[in-house]
Short mmCIF file of C-alpha atoms in Angstrom, two decimals:
data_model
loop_
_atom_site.label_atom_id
_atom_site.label_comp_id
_atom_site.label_asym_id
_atom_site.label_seq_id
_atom_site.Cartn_x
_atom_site.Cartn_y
_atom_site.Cartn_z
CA UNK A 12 82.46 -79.96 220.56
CA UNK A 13 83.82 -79.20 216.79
CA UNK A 14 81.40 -76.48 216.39
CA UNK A 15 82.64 -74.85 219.32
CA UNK A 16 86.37 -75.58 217.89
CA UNK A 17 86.17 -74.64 214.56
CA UNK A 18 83.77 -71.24 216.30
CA UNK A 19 86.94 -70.44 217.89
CA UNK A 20 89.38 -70.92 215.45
CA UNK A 21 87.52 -68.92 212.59
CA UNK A 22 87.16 -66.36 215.61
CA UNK A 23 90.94 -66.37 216.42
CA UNK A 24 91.76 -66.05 212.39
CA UNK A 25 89.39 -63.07 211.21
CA UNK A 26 92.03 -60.57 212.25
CA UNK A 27 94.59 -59.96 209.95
CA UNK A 28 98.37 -59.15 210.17
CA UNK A 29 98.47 -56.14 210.37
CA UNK A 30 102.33 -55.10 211.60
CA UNK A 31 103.85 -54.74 215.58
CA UNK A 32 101.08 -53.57 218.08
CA UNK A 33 101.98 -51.22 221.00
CA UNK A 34 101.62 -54.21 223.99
CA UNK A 35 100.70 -52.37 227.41
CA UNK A 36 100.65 -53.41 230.98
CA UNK A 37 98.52 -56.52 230.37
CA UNK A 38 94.64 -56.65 232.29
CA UNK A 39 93.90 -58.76 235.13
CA UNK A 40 92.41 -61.74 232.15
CA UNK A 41 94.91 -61.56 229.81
CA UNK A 42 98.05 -62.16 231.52
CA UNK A 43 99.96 -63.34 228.51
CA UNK A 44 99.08 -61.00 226.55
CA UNK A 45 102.46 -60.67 224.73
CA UNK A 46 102.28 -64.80 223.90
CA UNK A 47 98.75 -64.21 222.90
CA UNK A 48 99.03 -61.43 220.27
CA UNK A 49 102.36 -63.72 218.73
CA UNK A 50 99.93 -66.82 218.93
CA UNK A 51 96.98 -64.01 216.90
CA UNK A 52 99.34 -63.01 214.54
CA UNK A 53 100.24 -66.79 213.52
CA UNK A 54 96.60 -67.51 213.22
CA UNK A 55 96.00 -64.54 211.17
CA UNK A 56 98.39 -65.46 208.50
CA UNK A 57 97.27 -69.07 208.31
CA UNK A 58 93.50 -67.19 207.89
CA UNK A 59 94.97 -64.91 204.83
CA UNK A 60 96.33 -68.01 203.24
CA UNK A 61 94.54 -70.22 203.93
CA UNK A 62 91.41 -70.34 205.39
CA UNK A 63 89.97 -66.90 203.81
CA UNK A 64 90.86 -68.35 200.23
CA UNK A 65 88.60 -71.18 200.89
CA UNK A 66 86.05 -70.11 202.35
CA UNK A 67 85.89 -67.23 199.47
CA UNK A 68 86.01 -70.38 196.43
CA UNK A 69 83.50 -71.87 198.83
CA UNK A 70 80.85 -69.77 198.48
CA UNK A 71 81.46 -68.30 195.31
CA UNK A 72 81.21 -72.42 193.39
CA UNK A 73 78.76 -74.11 196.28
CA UNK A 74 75.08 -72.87 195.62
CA UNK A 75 73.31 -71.05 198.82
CA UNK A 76 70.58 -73.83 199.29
CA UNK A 77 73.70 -76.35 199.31
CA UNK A 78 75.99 -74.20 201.84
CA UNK A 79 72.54 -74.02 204.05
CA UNK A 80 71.62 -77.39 204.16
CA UNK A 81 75.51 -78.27 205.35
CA UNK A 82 75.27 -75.62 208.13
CA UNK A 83 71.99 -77.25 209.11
CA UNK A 84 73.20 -80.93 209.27
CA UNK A 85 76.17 -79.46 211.25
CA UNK A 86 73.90 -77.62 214.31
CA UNK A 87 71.70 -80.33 214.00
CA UNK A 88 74.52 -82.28 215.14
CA UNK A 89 75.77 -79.77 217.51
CA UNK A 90 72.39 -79.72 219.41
CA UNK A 91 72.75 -83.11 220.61
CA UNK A 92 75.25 -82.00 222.58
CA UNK A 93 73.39 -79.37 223.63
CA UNK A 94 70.46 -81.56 225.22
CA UNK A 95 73.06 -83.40 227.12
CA UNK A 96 74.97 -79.87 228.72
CA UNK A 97 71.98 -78.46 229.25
CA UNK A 98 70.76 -81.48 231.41
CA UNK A 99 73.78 -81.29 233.13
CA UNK A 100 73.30 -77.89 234.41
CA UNK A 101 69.49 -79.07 235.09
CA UNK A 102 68.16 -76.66 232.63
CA UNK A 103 65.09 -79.25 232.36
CA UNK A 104 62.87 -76.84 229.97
CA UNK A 105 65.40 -75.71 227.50
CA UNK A 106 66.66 -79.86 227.91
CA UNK A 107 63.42 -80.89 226.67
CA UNK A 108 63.02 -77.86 223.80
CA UNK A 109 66.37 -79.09 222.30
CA UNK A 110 65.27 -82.75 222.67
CA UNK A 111 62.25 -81.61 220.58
CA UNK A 112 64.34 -79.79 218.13
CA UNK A 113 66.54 -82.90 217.44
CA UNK A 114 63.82 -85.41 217.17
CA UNK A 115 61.86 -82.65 214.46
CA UNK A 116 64.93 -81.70 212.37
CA UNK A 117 66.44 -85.16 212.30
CA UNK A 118 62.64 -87.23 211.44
CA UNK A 119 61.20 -84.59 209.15
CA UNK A 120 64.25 -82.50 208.49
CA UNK A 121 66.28 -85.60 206.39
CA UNK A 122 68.82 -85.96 209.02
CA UNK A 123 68.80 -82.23 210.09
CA UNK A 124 69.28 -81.43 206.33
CA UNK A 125 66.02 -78.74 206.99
CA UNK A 126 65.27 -76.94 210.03
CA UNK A 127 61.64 -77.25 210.53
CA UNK A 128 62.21 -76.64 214.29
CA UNK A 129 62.51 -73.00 214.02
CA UNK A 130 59.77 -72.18 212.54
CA UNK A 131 58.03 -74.18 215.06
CA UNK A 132 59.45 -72.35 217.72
CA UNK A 133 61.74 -74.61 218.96
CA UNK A 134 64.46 -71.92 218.83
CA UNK A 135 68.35 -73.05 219.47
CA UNK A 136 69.81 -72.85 223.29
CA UNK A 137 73.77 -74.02 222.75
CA UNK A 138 75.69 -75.26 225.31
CA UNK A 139 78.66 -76.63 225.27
CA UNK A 140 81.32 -78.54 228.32
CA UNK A 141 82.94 -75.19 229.11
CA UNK A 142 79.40 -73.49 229.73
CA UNK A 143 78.62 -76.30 232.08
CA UNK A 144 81.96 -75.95 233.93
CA UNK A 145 80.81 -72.20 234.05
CA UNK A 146 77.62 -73.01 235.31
CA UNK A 147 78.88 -75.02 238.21
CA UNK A 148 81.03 -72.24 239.43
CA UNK A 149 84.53 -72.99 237.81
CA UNK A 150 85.76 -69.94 236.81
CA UNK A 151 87.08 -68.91 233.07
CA UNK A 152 90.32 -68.66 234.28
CA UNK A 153 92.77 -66.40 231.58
CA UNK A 154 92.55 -65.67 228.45
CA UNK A 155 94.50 -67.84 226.62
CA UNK A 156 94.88 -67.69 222.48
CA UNK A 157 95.61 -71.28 221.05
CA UNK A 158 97.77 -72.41 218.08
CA UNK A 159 94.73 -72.28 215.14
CA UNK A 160 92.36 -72.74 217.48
CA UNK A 161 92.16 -69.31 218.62
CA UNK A 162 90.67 -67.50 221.49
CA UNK A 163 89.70 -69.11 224.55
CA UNK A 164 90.43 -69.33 228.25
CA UNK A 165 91.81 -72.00 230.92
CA UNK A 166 88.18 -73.07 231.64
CA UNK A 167 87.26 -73.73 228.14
CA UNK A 168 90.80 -74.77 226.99
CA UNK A 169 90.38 -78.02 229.69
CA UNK A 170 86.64 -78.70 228.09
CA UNK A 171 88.07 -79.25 224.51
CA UNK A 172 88.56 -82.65 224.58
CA UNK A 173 85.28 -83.28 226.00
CA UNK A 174 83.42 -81.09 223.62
CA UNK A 175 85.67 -82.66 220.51
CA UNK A 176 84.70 -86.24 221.59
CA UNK A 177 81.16 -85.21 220.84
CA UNK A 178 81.62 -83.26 217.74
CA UNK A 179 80.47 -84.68 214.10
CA UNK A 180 83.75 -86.21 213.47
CA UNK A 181 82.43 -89.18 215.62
CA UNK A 182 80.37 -90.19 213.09
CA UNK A 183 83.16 -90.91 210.48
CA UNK A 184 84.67 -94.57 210.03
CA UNK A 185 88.19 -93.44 209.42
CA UNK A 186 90.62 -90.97 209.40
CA UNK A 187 90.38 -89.73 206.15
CA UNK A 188 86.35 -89.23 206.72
CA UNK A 189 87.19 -87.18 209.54
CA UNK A 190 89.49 -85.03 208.22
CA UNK A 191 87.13 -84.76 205.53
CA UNK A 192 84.25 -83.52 207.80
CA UNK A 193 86.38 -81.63 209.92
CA UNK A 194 87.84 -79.06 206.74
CA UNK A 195 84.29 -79.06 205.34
CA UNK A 196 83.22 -77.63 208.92
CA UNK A 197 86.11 -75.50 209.32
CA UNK A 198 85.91 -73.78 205.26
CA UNK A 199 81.43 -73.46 205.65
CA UNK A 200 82.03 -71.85 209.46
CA UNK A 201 84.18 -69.40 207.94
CA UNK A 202 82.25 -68.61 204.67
CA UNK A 203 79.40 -67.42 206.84
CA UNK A 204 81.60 -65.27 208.86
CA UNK A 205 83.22 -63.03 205.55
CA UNK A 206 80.82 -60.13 206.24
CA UNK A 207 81.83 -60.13 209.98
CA UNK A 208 85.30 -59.87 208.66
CA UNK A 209 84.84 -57.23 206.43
CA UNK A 210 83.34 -55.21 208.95
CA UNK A 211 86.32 -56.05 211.79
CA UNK A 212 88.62 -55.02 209.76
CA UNK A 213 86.74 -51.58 209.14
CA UNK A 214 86.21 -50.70 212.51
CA UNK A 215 88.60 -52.29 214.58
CA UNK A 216 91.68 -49.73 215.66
CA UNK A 217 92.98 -52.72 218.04
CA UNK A 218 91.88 -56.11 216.56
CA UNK A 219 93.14 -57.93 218.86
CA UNK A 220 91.62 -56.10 222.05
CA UNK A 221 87.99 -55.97 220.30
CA UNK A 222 88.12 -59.87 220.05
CA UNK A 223 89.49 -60.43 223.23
CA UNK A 224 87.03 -58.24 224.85
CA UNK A 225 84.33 -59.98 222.77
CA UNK A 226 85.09 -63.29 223.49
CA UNK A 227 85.33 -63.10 226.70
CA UNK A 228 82.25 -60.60 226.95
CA UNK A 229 80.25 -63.09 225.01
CA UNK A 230 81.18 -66.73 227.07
CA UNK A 231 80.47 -64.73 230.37
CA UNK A 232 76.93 -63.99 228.91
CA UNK A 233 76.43 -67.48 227.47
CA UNK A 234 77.48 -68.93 230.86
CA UNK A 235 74.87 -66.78 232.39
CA UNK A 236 72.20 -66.86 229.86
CA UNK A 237 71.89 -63.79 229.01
CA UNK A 238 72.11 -62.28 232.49
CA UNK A 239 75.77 -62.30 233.65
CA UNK A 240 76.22 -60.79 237.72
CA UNK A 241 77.96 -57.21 238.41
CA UNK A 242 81.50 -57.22 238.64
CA UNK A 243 83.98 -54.95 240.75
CA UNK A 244 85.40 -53.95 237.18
CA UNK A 245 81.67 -52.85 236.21
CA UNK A 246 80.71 -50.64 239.30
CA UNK A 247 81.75 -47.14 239.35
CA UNK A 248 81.52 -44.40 242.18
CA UNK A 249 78.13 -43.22 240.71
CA UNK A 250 76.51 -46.38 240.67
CA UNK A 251 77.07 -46.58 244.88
CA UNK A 252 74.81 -45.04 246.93
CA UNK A 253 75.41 -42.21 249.05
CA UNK A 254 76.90 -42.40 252.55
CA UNK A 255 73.96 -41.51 255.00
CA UNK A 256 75.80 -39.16 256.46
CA UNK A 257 76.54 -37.54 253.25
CA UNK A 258 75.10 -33.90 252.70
CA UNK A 259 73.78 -33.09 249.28
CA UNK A 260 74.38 -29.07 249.33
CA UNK A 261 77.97 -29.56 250.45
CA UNK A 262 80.14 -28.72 247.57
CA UNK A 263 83.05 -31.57 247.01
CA UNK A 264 85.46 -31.90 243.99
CA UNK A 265 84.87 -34.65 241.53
CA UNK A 266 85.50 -38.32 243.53
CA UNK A 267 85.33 -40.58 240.16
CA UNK A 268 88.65 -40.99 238.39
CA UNK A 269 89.73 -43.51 236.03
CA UNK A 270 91.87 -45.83 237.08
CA UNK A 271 95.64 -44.90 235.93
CA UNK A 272 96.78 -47.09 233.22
CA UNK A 273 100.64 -48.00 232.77
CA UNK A 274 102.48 -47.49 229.69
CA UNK A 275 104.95 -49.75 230.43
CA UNK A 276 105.51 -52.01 227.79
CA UNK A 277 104.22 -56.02 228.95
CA UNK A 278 107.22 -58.57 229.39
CA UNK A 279 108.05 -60.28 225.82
CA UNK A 280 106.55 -63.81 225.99
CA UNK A 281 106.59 -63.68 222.36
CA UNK A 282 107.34 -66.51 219.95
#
């Protein structure tokens, strides 16, 4: 779906260059981790020129009421691909909630112009291709940053095309129409996410790590709704319980160690 695009490409482009990165041994989702940050600092510099510009003139000459109504018609759009992934991972209340919400915002809301459904309590539940996949057990595969697309993984990279074939661009009679709709998406995603920039770049010693981690962090929870299962990586020694056998006066040194990292530098699969 475009939303789900142009999420991931403002995503991939809110870090900025910022200079050569120490690269370590890369973790078990990020195998390409030295093509990735190469692939992050490209899409950085297209976001400084480009893209952060824009979305800047954006909201500084469109009015707020203007800039909300376009974001409105866009997830209106965006949740009628929602009713159909949510079906297809039988999900038959939150199917008929977003059913609900399209019918309300698009009859009474001009089109999805106004979003009457909120208040209503018909509150947004997005899904989108690579959340199905997820849901029926494919796994996310790496982590994989794309050419101005930005973060993503194997899983999601292979639901693209699916997702852009229902994205608003469909509604446009030519070319020029969608490009049209497409940069209008692209410039109001990123006005709305200047603040989150702002505070990235504050607090971020490793931008490129944090978003990583995020991303990923954020599509396992989406997959799961909220309530993503234990991994290996996620249980530590305290969280076991004790051996039966195991005597609690006994004194024993300290059994929990962090797992060794290397320094060695990862392989250059650098542009």
């Amino acid at each position: 779906m475009m939303r789900q695009t142009v999420a991931r490409l403002v995503l991939g482009g809110v870090l900025l260059a910022s200079g050569p990165a120490v690269v370590q041994a890369a973790p078990a989702n990020d195998p390409f981790e030295g093509f990735n940050r190469s692939v992050t600092r490209f899409n950085d510099t297209v976001d400084e020129w480009a893209l952060r510009p824009l979305a800047e003139g954006y909201r500084k000459v469109v009015p707020e009421v203007i800039r909300i109504g376009v974001d409105n018609v866009f997830n209106n759009l965006s949740d009628v691909w929602s009713v159909v992934n949510n079906a297809l991972q039988g999900k038959g209340e939150a199917t008929v909630v977003m059913t609900m919400r399209v019918i309300v915002n698009t009859t009474f809301g001009f089109g999805g112009l106004l979003d009457w459904a909120t208040p209503m309590g018909m509150e947004r539940q997005t899904e989108d291709f690579g959340q199905t996949l997820g849901a029926w057990g494919v796994s996310a595969g790496p982590y994989i940053v794309l050419p101005l697309l930005g973060p993503s993984t194997l899983r999601d990279t292979a639901a693209l095309p699916i997702d852009w074939q229902a994205g608003p661009t469909q509604l446009a009679h030519n070319s020029d129409q969608q490009l049209a709709i497409t940069a209008l998406k692209v410039v109001s995603t990123r006005a709305g996410l200047l603040s989150a920039t702002k505070m990235l770049d504050d607090l971020a010693l490793d931008k490129y790590t944090f978003v990583r981690d995020a991303y990923l962090a954020r599509r396992l929870n989406q997959v799961y709704d909220g309530n993503p299962p234990d991994t290996p990586e996620e249980t530590t020694p305290e969280e076991a319980p004790p051996a039966p056998e195991a005597v609690p006066a006994a004194p024993a040194a300290s059994a929990v160690s962090a797992a060794p990292e290397s320094g060695a530098p990862a392989s250059a699969a650098a542009l």
